[in-house]
mmCIF file of C-alpha atoms in Angstrom:
data_model
loop_
_atom_site.group_PDB
_atom_site.id
_atom_site.type_symbol
_atom_site.label_atom_id
_atom_site.label_comp_id
_atom_site.label_asym_id
_atom_site.label_seq_id
_atom_site.Cartn_x
_atom_site.Cartn_y
_atom_site.Cartn_z
ATOM 1 C CA MET A 1 -1.795 45.832 75.348
ATOM 2 C CA LYS A 2 -3.440 49.150 76.230
ATOM 3 C CA LYS A 3 -1.362 52.310 75.983
ATOM 4 C CA VAL A 4 -0.921 54.040 79.332
ATOM 5 C CA ILE A 5 -0.768 57.836 79.389
ATOM 6 C CA LEU A 6 0.480 59.165 82.733
ATOM 7 C CA THR A 7 0.095 62.717 83.987
ATOM 8 C CA GLY A 8 1.206 64.681 87.008
ATOM 9 C CA VAL A 9 3.030 62.773 89.727
ATOM 10 C CA ALA A 10 2.370 59.450 87.974
ATOM 11 C CA ALA A 11 4.445 60.640 85.022
ATOM 12 C CA LEU A 12 7.669 60.140 86.969
ATOM 13 C CA THR A 13 8.638 56.946 85.256
ATOM 14 C CA LEU A 14 12.196 55.725 85.271
ATOM 15 C CA PHE A 15 13.722 57.897 87.959
ATOM 16 C CA SER A 16 12.590 59.201 91.341
ATOM 17 C CA ALA A 17 12.686 62.904 91.977
ATOM 18 C CA GLN A 18 15.237 62.243 94.720
ATOM 19 C CA ALA A 19 18.583 63.816 93.858
ATOM 20 C CA SER A 20 20.465 60.728 94.998
ATOM 21 C CA ILE A 21 18.883 58.708 92.186
ATOM 22 C CA GLY A 22 19.181 61.174 89.349
ATOM 23 C CA PRO A 23 17.487 64.123 87.631
ATOM 24 C CA GLN A 24 13.738 64.201 87.215
ATOM 25 C CA PRO A 25 12.739 63.291 83.639
ATOM 26 C CA ALA A 26 10.785 65.596 81.379
ATOM 27 C CA LYS A 27 7.339 64.459 80.295
ATOM 28 C CA ALA A 28 7.171 63.619 76.604
ATOM 29 C CA ALA A 29 4.400 65.071 74.507
ATOM 30 C CA ILE A 30 2.428 61.836 74.170
ATOM 31 C CA THR A 31 -0.322 61.753 71.571
ATOM 32 C CA ASP A 32 -2.370 58.932 70.118
ATOM 33 C CA GLU A 33 0.515 57.677 67.964
ATOM 34 C CA ILE A 34 4.233 57.173 68.451
ATOM 35 C CA LYS A 35 4.960 59.656 65.700
ATOM 36 C CA GLY A 36 3.524 62.393 67.910
ATOM 37 C CA ILE A 37 5.920 61.751 70.782
ATOM 38 C CA GLN A 38 8.735 64.140 71.598
ATOM 39 C CA LYS A 39 11.893 62.894 69.887
ATOM 40 C CA PHE A 40 14.984 62.990 72.063
ATOM 41 C CA LYS A 41 18.057 64.117 70.192
ATOM 42 C CA ASP A 42 20.392 61.352 71.368
ATOM 43 C CA ILE A 43 18.338 58.335 70.226
ATOM 44 C CA THR A 44 18.299 59.077 66.492
ATOM 45 C CA ASP A 45 19.750 56.050 64.677
ATOM 46 C CA HIS A 46 20.351 54.324 68.016
ATOM 47 C CA TRP A 47 19.973 50.524 67.772
ATOM 48 C CA ALA A 48 17.102 50.655 70.301
ATOM 49 C CA GLU A 49 15.390 53.767 68.891
ATOM 50 C CA SER A 50 12.128 52.029 67.988
ATOM 51 C CA SER A 51 11.950 50.212 71.341
ATOM 52 C CA ILE A 52 12.623 53.446 73.213
ATOM 53 C CA MET A 53 9.891 55.273 71.297
ATOM 54 C CA GLN A 54 7.481 52.411 71.976
ATOM 55 C CA ALA A 55 8.347 52.478 75.691
ATOM 56 C CA ILE A 56 7.749 56.228 75.844
ATOM 57 C CA ASN A 57 4.439 55.681 74.097
ATOM 58 C CA ARG A 58 3.438 53.078 76.686
ATOM 59 C CA GLY A 59 4.309 55.566 79.430
ATOM 60 C CA TYR A 60 6.754 53.634 81.582
ATOM 61 C CA VAL A 61 9.888 55.620 80.703
ATOM 62 C CA ASP A 62 10.790 59.128 79.627
ATOM 63 C CA GLY A 63 13.659 61.498 78.934
ATOM 64 C CA PHE A 64 15.319 64.420 80.694
ATOM 65 C CA PRO A 65 14.668 68.176 80.779
ATOM 66 C CA ASP A 66 17.647 68.936 78.551
ATOM 67 C CA GLY A 67 16.080 67.017 75.667
ATOM 68 C CA LYS A 68 18.245 63.939 76.048
ATOM 69 C CA PHE A 69 17.245 60.368 76.772
ATOM 70 C CA LEU A 70 20.706 59.033 77.741
ATOM 71 C CA PRO A 71 20.120 55.530 76.324
ATOM 72 C CA ASN A 72 23.593 54.318 77.303
ATOM 73 C CA ASN A 73 23.364 55.264 80.970
ATOM 74 C CA THR A 74 23.317 52.326 83.347
ATOM 75 C CA VAL A 75 20.116 51.254 85.092
ATOM 76 C CA THR A 76 19.934 50.357 88.764
ATOM 77 C CA ARG A 77 18.030 47.427 90.185
ATOM 78 C CA ALA A 78 15.385 49.788 91.557
ATOM 79 C CA GLU A 79 14.931 51.545 88.224
ATOM 80 C CA PHE A 80 14.599 48.316 86.269
ATOM 81 C CA VAL A 81 12.034 46.899 88.697
ATOM 82 C CA LYS A 82 10.052 50.140 88.533
ATOM 83 C CA MET A 83 10.086 50.086 84.723
ATOM 84 C CA THR A 84 8.994 46.449 84.617
ATOM 85 C CA VAL A 85 6.233 46.891 87.169
ATOM 86 C CA SER A 86 4.940 49.955 85.307
ATOM 87 C CA ALA A 87 5.155 48.259 81.895
ATOM 88 C CA LEU A 88 3.214 45.245 83.177
ATOM 89 C CA ALA A 89 0.631 47.552 84.771
ATOM 90 C CA LEU A 90 0.966 45.805 88.127
ATOM 91 C CA LYS A 91 -0.880 47.161 91.126
ATOM 92 C CA VAL A 92 1.300 49.484 93.195
ATOM 93 C CA ASP A 93 0.232 50.401 96.721
ATOM 94 C CA SER A 94 1.534 53.372 98.668
ATOM 95 C CA THR A 95 4.129 52.413 101.271
ATOM 96 C CA SER A 96 6.628 54.220 103.434
ATOM 97 C CA GLY A 97 10.335 54.088 102.813
ATOM 98 C CA SER A 98 12.427 54.686 99.699
ATOM 99 C CA TRP A 99 10.781 55.802 96.450
ATOM 100 C CA TYR A 100 11.221 52.325 94.971
ATOM 101 C CA THR A 101 9.754 50.381 97.926
ATOM 102 C CA PRO A 102 6.188 50.186 96.543
ATOM 103 C CA TYR A 103 7.494 48.896 93.204
ATOM 104 C CA VAL A 104 9.602 46.235 94.894
ATOM 105 C CA SER A 105 6.555 45.185 96.922
ATOM 106 C CA ALA A 106 4.460 45.031 93.748
ATOM 107 C CA ALA A 107 7.130 42.928 92.038
ATOM 108 C CA GLN A 108 7.212 40.526 94.992
ATOM 109 C CA SER A 109 3.439 40.232 95.080
ATOM 110 C CA ALA A 110 3.392 39.437 91.353
ATOM 111 C CA GLY A 111 6.175 36.872 91.730
ATOM 112 C CA ILE A 112 8.641 38.544 89.367
ATOM 113 C CA TYR A 113 11.109 39.284 92.168
ATOM 114 C CA LYS A 114 12.060 37.156 95.158
ATOM 115 C CA THR A 115 14.205 37.951 98.150
ATOM 116 C CA GLY A 116 17.686 36.634 97.457
ATOM 117 C CA ASP A 117 17.602 37.280 93.713
ATOM 118 C CA PHE A 118 20.515 39.672 94.126
ATOM 119 C CA ALA A 119 23.811 39.124 95.931
ATOM 120 C CA ASN A 120 22.980 41.979 98.304
ATOM 121 C CA SER A 121 20.081 44.297 99.083
ATOM 122 C CA ASP A 122 21.544 47.459 97.569
ATOM 123 C CA TRP A 123 18.787 48.596 95.215
ATOM 124 C CA THR A 124 20.873 51.521 93.932
ATOM 125 C CA LYS A 125 23.498 49.168 92.496
ATOM 126 C CA PRO A 126 23.572 48.847 88.667
ATOM 127 C CA MET A 127 21.455 45.954 87.421
ATOM 128 C CA SER A 128 23.523 43.079 86.016
ATOM 129 C CA ARG A 129 22.434 41.164 82.930
ATOM 130 C CA GLU A 130 21.874 37.996 84.943
ATOM 131 C CA GLU A 131 19.741 39.856 87.495
ATOM 132 C CA MET A 132 17.747 41.395 84.662
ATOM 133 C CA SER A 133 17.207 37.912 83.217
ATOM 134 C CA LYS A 134 15.721 36.688 86.487
ATOM 135 C CA ILE A 135 13.041 39.346 86.533
ATOM 136 C CA ALA A 136 12.353 39.060 82.793
ATOM 137 C CA VAL A 137 11.978 35.267 82.885
ATOM 138 C CA ARG A 138 9.725 35.413 85.944
ATOM 139 C CA ALA A 139 7.599 38.004 84.148
ATOM 140 C CA LEU A 140 6.814 35.247 81.628
ATOM 141 C CA GLY A 141 5.464 33.076 84.448
ATOM 142 C CA VAL A 142 8.470 30.726 84.660
ATOM 143 C CA THR A 143 9.281 29.743 88.239
ATOM 144 C CA ASP A 144 10.976 26.322 88.250
ATOM 145 C CA VAL A 145 14.518 27.429 87.399
ATOM 146 C CA GLU A 146 17.904 25.992 88.333
ATOM 147 C CA ASP A 147 20.819 28.073 89.529
ATOM 148 C CA LYS A 148 22.416 29.914 86.578
ATOM 149 C CA GLN A 149 19.630 28.806 84.222
ATOM 150 C CA TRP A 150 18.101 32.280 84.004
ATOM 151 C CA MET A 151 20.219 33.542 81.132
ATOM 152 C CA TYR A 152 19.665 30.330 79.185
ATOM 153 C CA LEU A 153 15.898 30.785 79.407
ATOM 154 C CA ALA A 154 16.191 34.491 78.583
ATOM 155 C CA THR A 155 18.332 33.878 75.483
ATOM 156 C CA LYS A 156 16.295 30.835 74.413
ATOM 157 C CA ASN A 157 13.127 32.952 74.443
ATOM 158 C CA GLY A 158 14.794 35.808 72.573
ATOM 159 C CA ILE A 159 14.631 38.215 75.522
ATOM 160 C CA ILE A 160 18.357 38.955 75.555
ATOM 161 C CA THR A 161 21.090 38.535 72.977
ATOM 162 C CA GLY A 162 24.851 38.260 73.261
ATOM 163 C CA THR A 163 27.173 41.162 74.011
ATOM 164 C CA ALA A 164 29.449 39.659 71.332
ATOM 165 C CA PRO A 165 29.300 36.378 69.392
ATOM 166 C CA GLY A 166 29.227 33.635 72.011
ATOM 167 C CA GLU A 167 29.419 36.044 74.978
ATOM 168 C CA ILE A 168 26.598 36.808 77.406
ATOM 169 C CA SER A 169 28.414 38.821 80.142
ATOM 170 C CA PRO A 170 26.328 37.770 83.192
ATOM 171 C CA GLU A 171 27.943 40.398 85.402
ATOM 172 C CA GLY A 172 27.781 43.114 82.749
ATOM 173 C CA THR A 173 25.739 46.178 83.596
ATOM 174 C CA THR A 174 22.472 47.088 81.909
ATOM 175 C CA THR A 175 21.839 50.342 80.055
ATOM 176 C CA ARG A 176 18.568 52.188 79.735
ATOM 177 C CA ALA A 177 18.313 51.106 76.112
ATOM 178 C CA GLN A 178 19.010 47.450 76.942
ATOM 179 C CA ALA A 179 16.491 47.485 79.786
ATOM 180 C CA ILE A 180 13.791 48.871 77.514
ATOM 181 C CA ALA A 181 14.581 46.389 74.749
ATOM 182 C CA VAL A 182 14.257 43.527 77.239
ATOM 183 C CA ILE A 183 10.969 44.798 78.644
ATOM 184 C CA GLU A 184 9.536 45.331 75.164
ATOM 185 C CA ARG A 185 10.467 41.756 74.239
ATOM 186 C CA VAL A 186 8.802 40.454 77.399
ATOM 187 C CA LEU A 187 5.637 42.353 76.478
ATOM 188 C CA SER A 188 5.770 40.921 72.954
ATOM 189 C CA ILE A 189 6.016 37.357 74.264
ATOM 190 C CA LYS A 190 3.162 37.972 76.688
ATOM 191 C CA ASP A 191 1.158 39.153 73.690
ATOM 192 C CA GLY A 192 1.698 35.752 72.084
ATOM 193 C CA LYS A 193 4.603 36.514 69.777
ATOM 194 C CA THR A 194 7.569 34.172 69.246
ATOM 195 C CA LEU A 195 10.915 35.954 69.094
ATOM 196 C CA ALA A 196 14.045 34.937 67.224
ATOM 197 C CA SER A 197 16.965 33.925 69.413
ATOM 198 C CA ASP A 198 20.709 34.491 69.146
ATOM 199 C CA LYS A 199 21.979 30.894 68.802
ATOM 200 C CA TYR A 200 25.497 31.766 69.893
ATOM 201 C CA ALA A 201 24.158 33.495 73.003
ATOM 202 C CA VAL A 202 21.904 30.513 73.786
ATOM 203 C CA ALA A 203 24.879 28.147 73.497
ATOM 204 C CA ALA A 204 26.996 30.387 75.742
ATOM 205 C CA ALA A 205 24.175 30.627 78.277
ATOM 206 C CA GLU A 206 23.759 26.848 78.269
ATOM 207 C CA LEU A 207 27.484 26.456 78.929
ATOM 208 C CA TYR A 208 27.266 29.002 81.760
ATOM 209 C CA TRP A 209 24.291 27.134 83.215
ATOM 210 C CA HIS A 210 25.474 23.500 83.271
ATOM 211 C CA LYS A 211 28.944 23.388 81.684
ATOM 212 C CA THR A 212 27.974 22.135 78.246
ATOM 213 C CA ASN A 213 26.430 23.492 75.050
ATOM 214 C CA ILE A 214 25.796 20.212 73.215
ATOM 215 C CA PHE A 215 22.010 20.517 73.544
ATOM 216 C CA THR A 216 22.060 23.833 71.690
ATOM 217 C CA VAL A 217 24.855 23.433 69.148
ATOM 218 C CA ALA A 218 24.039 19.813 68.262
ATOM 219 C CA GLU A 219 20.364 19.977 69.198
ATOM 220 C CA GLU A 220 19.177 17.554 66.495
ATOM 221 C CA ILE A 221 21.441 14.856 67.956
ATOM 222 C CA PHE A 222 21.253 15.445 71.691
ATOM 223 C CA ASN A 223 17.923 17.182 72.218
ATOM 224 C CA GLY A 224 15.684 16.300 69.271
ATOM 225 C CA PRO A 225 11.883 15.932 69.277
ATOM 226 C CA LYS A 226 11.991 12.377 70.661
ATOM 227 C CA ASN A 227 13.608 13.553 73.899
ATOM 228 C CA SER A 228 10.497 14.880 75.636
ATOM 229 C CA ASN A 229 10.832 12.284 78.404
ATOM 230 C CA HIS A 230 12.633 13.730 81.444
ATOM 231 C CA ARG A 231 15.237 10.939 81.270
ATOM 232 C CA PHE A 232 16.453 11.988 77.827
ATOM 233 C CA GLY A 233 17.886 15.019 76.104
ATOM 234 C CA ILE A 234 18.771 18.140 78.025
ATOM 235 C CA THR A 235 17.029 16.933 81.186
ATOM 236 C CA SER A 236 19.287 13.863 81.339
ATOM 237 C CA TRP A 237 22.274 16.114 82.049
ATOM 238 C CA LYS A 238 22.792 16.369 85.801
ATOM 239 C CA GLN A 239 25.401 18.413 87.639
ATOM 240 C CA SER A 240 25.928 15.509 90.029
ATOM 241 C CA ASN A 241 27.149 13.330 87.143
ATOM 242 C CA LEU A 242 30.011 15.713 86.368
ATOM 243 C CA THR A 243 32.007 14.124 89.183
ATOM 244 C CA VAL A 244 33.373 10.585 88.827
ATOM 245 C CA SER A 245 34.829 8.947 91.916
ATOM 246 C CA ALA A 246 35.790 5.671 93.549
ATOM 247 C CA PRO A 247 33.519 4.607 96.437
ATOM 248 C CA ASN A 248 36.429 4.947 98.857
ATOM 249 C CA GLY A 249 37.381 8.371 97.495
ATOM 250 C CA SER A 250 40.842 7.272 96.339
ATOM 251 C CA VAL A 251 40.353 8.838 92.926
ATOM 252 C CA GLN A 252 37.976 11.545 91.764
ATOM 253 C CA GLY A 253 37.592 13.203 88.405
ATOM 254 C CA ARG A 254 35.643 16.291 87.423
ATOM 255 C CA VAL A 255 34.181 17.514 84.137
ATOM 256 C CA ASN A 256 34.875 21.223 83.786
ATOM 257 C CA SER A 257 33.152 21.578 80.419
ATOM 258 C CA LEU A 258 32.006 19.689 77.330
ATOM 259 C CA ILE A 259 31.896 22.050 74.361
ATOM 260 C CA ALA A 260 30.407 21.242 70.965
ATOM 261 C CA ILE A 261 31.735 23.063 67.890
ATOM 262 C CA ASP A 262 29.928 23.052 64.564
ATOM 263 C CA TRP A 263 32.634 22.226 62.008
ATOM 264 C CA ASN A 264 30.382 23.503 59.223
ATOM 265 C CA ASP A 265 29.813 26.908 60.792
ATOM 266 C CA PRO A 266 32.822 29.166 60.169
ATOM 267 C CA LYS A 267 31.314 31.737 62.549
ATOM 268 C CA ASP A 268 31.013 29.346 65.487
ATOM 269 C CA PRO A 269 32.710 31.407 68.242
ATOM 270 C CA ASN A 270 34.283 28.311 69.800
ATOM 271 C CA ARG A 271 36.307 27.524 66.686
ATOM 272 C CA LYS A 272 38.973 29.690 68.300
ATOM 273 C CA LEU A 273 39.597 26.775 70.670
ATOM 274 C CA LEU A 274 40.753 24.574 67.794
ATOM 275 C CA PRO A 275 44.222 24.463 66.246
ATOM 276 C CA SER A 276 44.650 25.476 62.609
ATOM 277 C CA LYS A 277 43.400 22.865 60.133
ATOM 278 C CA ASP A 278 46.920 21.755 59.201
ATOM 279 C CA LYS A 279 47.573 20.844 62.852
ATOM 280 C CA PHE A 280 44.259 19.221 63.638
ATOM 281 C CA PHE A 281 43.265 15.642 62.716
ATOM 282 C CA TRP A 282 40.842 12.847 63.453
ATOM 283 C CA LEU A 283 42.260 9.401 64.087
ATOM 284 C CA TYR A 284 41.490 6.098 62.424
ATOM 285 C CA GLY A 285 43.515 3.133 63.629
ATOM 286 C CA GLY A 286 46.243 5.501 64.810
ATOM 287 C CA GLN A 287 46.402 7.258 61.424
ATOM 288 C CA GLU A 288 46.047 11.033 61.214
ATOM 289 C CA MET A 289 43.134 11.895 58.922
ATOM 290 C CA LYS A 290 42.682 15.441 57.640
ATOM 291 C CA PHE A 291 39.420 17.281 58.230
ATOM 292 C CA ALA A 292 37.665 18.040 54.960
ATOM 293 C CA ASP A 293 35.956 21.421 54.790
ATOM 294 C CA ASN A 294 32.668 19.761 53.852
ATOM 295 C CA ALA A 295 32.815 17.013 56.496
ATOM 296 C CA GLU A 296 29.430 17.110 58.239
ATOM 297 C CA CYS A 297 30.402 16.769 61.866
ATOM 298 C CA TYR A 298 30.634 18.277 65.314
ATOM 299 C CA ILE A 299 33.758 18.481 67.447
ATOM 300 C CA LEU A 300 33.298 17.677 71.145
ATOM 301 C CA LEU A 301 36.003 19.105 73.414
ATOM 302 C CA LEU A 302 36.249 17.754 76.958
ATOM 303 C CA ASP A 303 37.967 19.729 79.692
ATOM 304 C CA SER A 304 38.401 17.539 82.772
ATOM 305 C CA GLU A 305 40.848 16.790 85.559
ATOM 306 C CA LEU A 306 41.508 14.457 88.463
ATOM 307 C CA THR A 307 40.827 16.415 91.620
ATOM 308 C CA VAL A 308 41.850 13.502 93.875
ATOM 309 C CA ASN A 309 44.405 10.821 93.002
ATOM 310 C CA LYS A 310 45.741 8.658 95.811
ATOM 311 C CA ASN A 311 46.877 6.018 93.318
ATOM 312 C CA PRO A 312 49.072 7.862 90.771
ATOM 313 C CA GLN A 313 50.500 4.572 89.474
ATOM 314 C CA GLY A 314 46.997 3.295 88.689
ATOM 315 C CA TYR A 315 45.744 6.578 87.219
ATOM 316 C CA ARG A 316 48.587 8.233 85.352
ATOM 317 C CA THR A 317 46.538 10.557 83.151
ATOM 318 C CA ASN A 318 45.190 13.704 84.752
ATOM 319 C CA ARG A 319 41.873 13.771 82.884
ATOM 320 C CA LEU A 320 38.844 11.643 82.081
ATOM 321 C CA ALA A 321 38.125 9.739 78.870
ATOM 322 C CA LEU A 322 35.125 10.703 76.745
ATOM 323 C CA SER A 323 32.956 8.320 74.739
ATOM 324 C CA VAL A 324 29.767 8.608 72.690
ATOM 325 C CA ARG A 325 28.130 5.194 72.344
ATOM 326 C CA GLY A 326 25.352 3.968 70.089
ATOM 327 C CA TYR A 327 26.649 4.235 66.514
ATOM 328 C CA ASP A 328 26.002 1.295 64.224
ATOM 329 C CA GLY A 329 28.499 -0.222 61.807
ATOM 330 C CA ALA A 330 32.276 -0.427 61.700
ATOM 331 C CA PRO A 331 34.440 2.732 61.692
ATOM 332 C CA SER A 332 35.584 3.917 58.260
ATOM 333 C CA LYS A 333 38.722 5.764 57.219
ATOM 334 C CA ASP A 334 36.890 7.366 54.308
ATOM 335 C CA LYS A 335 34.122 9.032 56.285
ATOM 336 C CA ILE A 336 33.392 10.119 59.835
ATOM 337 C CA ASN A 337 30.593 7.698 60.760
ATOM 338 C CA GLN A 338 31.452 7.084 64.407
ATOM 339 C CA ALA A 339 32.663 9.012 67.414
ATOM 340 C CA MET A 340 36.363 9.223 66.543
ATOM 341 C CA PRO A 341 39.237 10.656 68.618
ATOM 342 C CA ILE A 342 40.884 13.905 67.576
ATOM 343 C CA LEU A 343 44.510 15.014 67.707
ATOM 344 C CA SER A 344 46.250 18.379 67.881
ATOM 345 C CA THR A 345 49.878 18.694 66.837
ATOM 346 C CA ASP A 346 49.957 22.312 67.980
ATOM 347 C CA PRO A 347 51.628 22.478 71.435
ATOM 348 C CA LYS A 348 49.952 25.827 72.068
ATOM 349 C CA LYS A 349 46.464 24.420 71.481
ATOM 350 C CA GLU A 350 46.332 20.934 72.873
ATOM 351 C CA VAL A 351 42.779 19.619 72.843
ATOM 352 C CA TYR A 352 41.091 16.390 73.834
ATOM 353 C CA GLY A 353 37.786 15.075 72.597
ATOM 354 C CA LEU A 354 35.913 13.417 69.752
ATOM 355 C CA VAL A 355 34.509 14.158 66.341
ATOM 356 C CA ILE A 356 30.980 12.860 65.740
ATOM 357 C CA PRO A 357 28.987 12.709 62.490
ATOM 358 C CA LYS A 358 25.893 14.832 61.994
ATOM 359 C CA LYS A 359 24.208 12.002 60.102
ATOM 360 C CA ALA A 360 24.717 8.370 61.062
ATOM 361 C CA LEU A 361 23.062 5.047 61.827
ATOM 362 C CA TYR A 362 22.414 4.288 65.469
ATOM 363 C CA TYR A 363 22.545 0.811 66.920
ATOM 364 C CA ASN A 364 19.436 1.024 69.093
ATOM 365 C CA GLY A 365 18.091 4.460 68.226
ATOM 366 C CA SER A 366 19.885 6.272 71.026
ATOM 367 C CA LEU A 367 23.236 7.758 71.992
ATOM 368 C CA GLN A 368 24.961 7.908 75.350
ATOM 369 C CA VAL A 369 27.688 10.350 76.362
ATOM 370 C CA ARG A 370 29.988 8.958 79.037
ATOM 371 C CA VAL A 371 33.175 9.851 80.888
ATOM 372 C CA GLU A 372 35.430 7.477 82.791
ATOM 373 C CA THR A 373 38.753 7.329 84.576
ATOM 374 C CA ILE A 374 41.776 6.374 82.468
ATOM 375 C CA THR A 375 43.392 3.404 84.140
ATOM 376 C CA ALA A 376 46.774 1.754 84.180
ATOM 377 C CA GLY A 377 45.517 -1.484 85.734
ATOM 378 C CA ALA A 378 43.316 0.182 88.358
ATOM 379 C CA PRO A 379 39.499 -0.051 88.465
ATOM 380 C CA VAL A 380 37.512 2.035 85.992
ATOM 381 C CA TYR A 381 34.886 4.458 87.285
ATOM 382 C CA GLN A 382 32.423 6.124 84.964
ATOM 383 C CA LYS A 383 29.356 8.357 84.718
ATOM 384 C CA ARG A 384 26.760 8.815 82.025
ATOM 385 C CA LEU A 385 26.444 12.491 81.190
ATOM 386 C CA ALA A 386 23.595 12.388 78.692
ATOM 387 C CA VAL A 387 21.337 10.069 76.711
ATOM 388 C CA SER A 388 19.323 10.998 73.643
ATOM 389 C CA GLU A 389 16.636 9.256 71.633
ATOM 390 C CA LEU A 390 17.109 9.479 67.875
#
């Protein structure tokens, strides 16, 4: 990408000169190399120091007259769009109105912003992380996106990382440093580079998107290479299948979440959902079997409820049952080789779900994840949540 050196009026990068937006930045002493750029005193040893210096070198952001960069100040929607448009070298035409209007128009023309992307039209409001993800993902040319899928695509491509292990903070505000880091990553991807991703952030973003993380945490089982067909893997999961109901509406169940936990990853952020090991078992023929530390398995936790129940005598359990079908061979008490139920004896951490093996034989080369109503003599209603080829 060519380095852009701006002078005069064009050097006003991040902020407008209007007092309502903030102070006018000072122009850095840009030379042919980053090492010749003015160094702002408050970015030394900052986590985004190199990205900030690169952004200054490109010419789409700068510091302030007092010699500070203020990397931790929040960025508004208008400021982020202006930075992105400038970094991508998009054509900006002169228009009347607010200082940011021509940049918004340029973003719309380029397809990186669409009307309705934000909850309201206040361009001076701080940019949220989810809003930032929308613009960043569109800047990569991605357009066919489901509601709440933006952060999944942003984390999957390495554009954003978690705010903490397993946390993505969709409504969290964006700082100047974070905005620059995101834009620099977008530019790297557009230059053909592949970025590393934060797996815990990807899993959290997947859960935020469609209420499960199984396709990230247990990818080799539920979203492996054989699942390219749209009927398998992650594309087999449909929001409409998260509701199970009788045709006459007498009973209806809802899946709130299906969370996969890697038993072999002590840093898996969702391990906090599990009871302590002495109060957590898998069941074989009604027997409580202890979890071995080296047991190669995933825990699947189902959170569900009956939202309608006009037949409480026929449906006495206020949740759905979970099953994973397709394993070959008989269950064993010596090894987890099937989808086996789990049990918590901790009243403060009651959980429901299954333990599944990481390595197993499959009856017909595929697995199906299903939920169904738990009946006491009443009809059973079920939905298939996912199917994977193995």
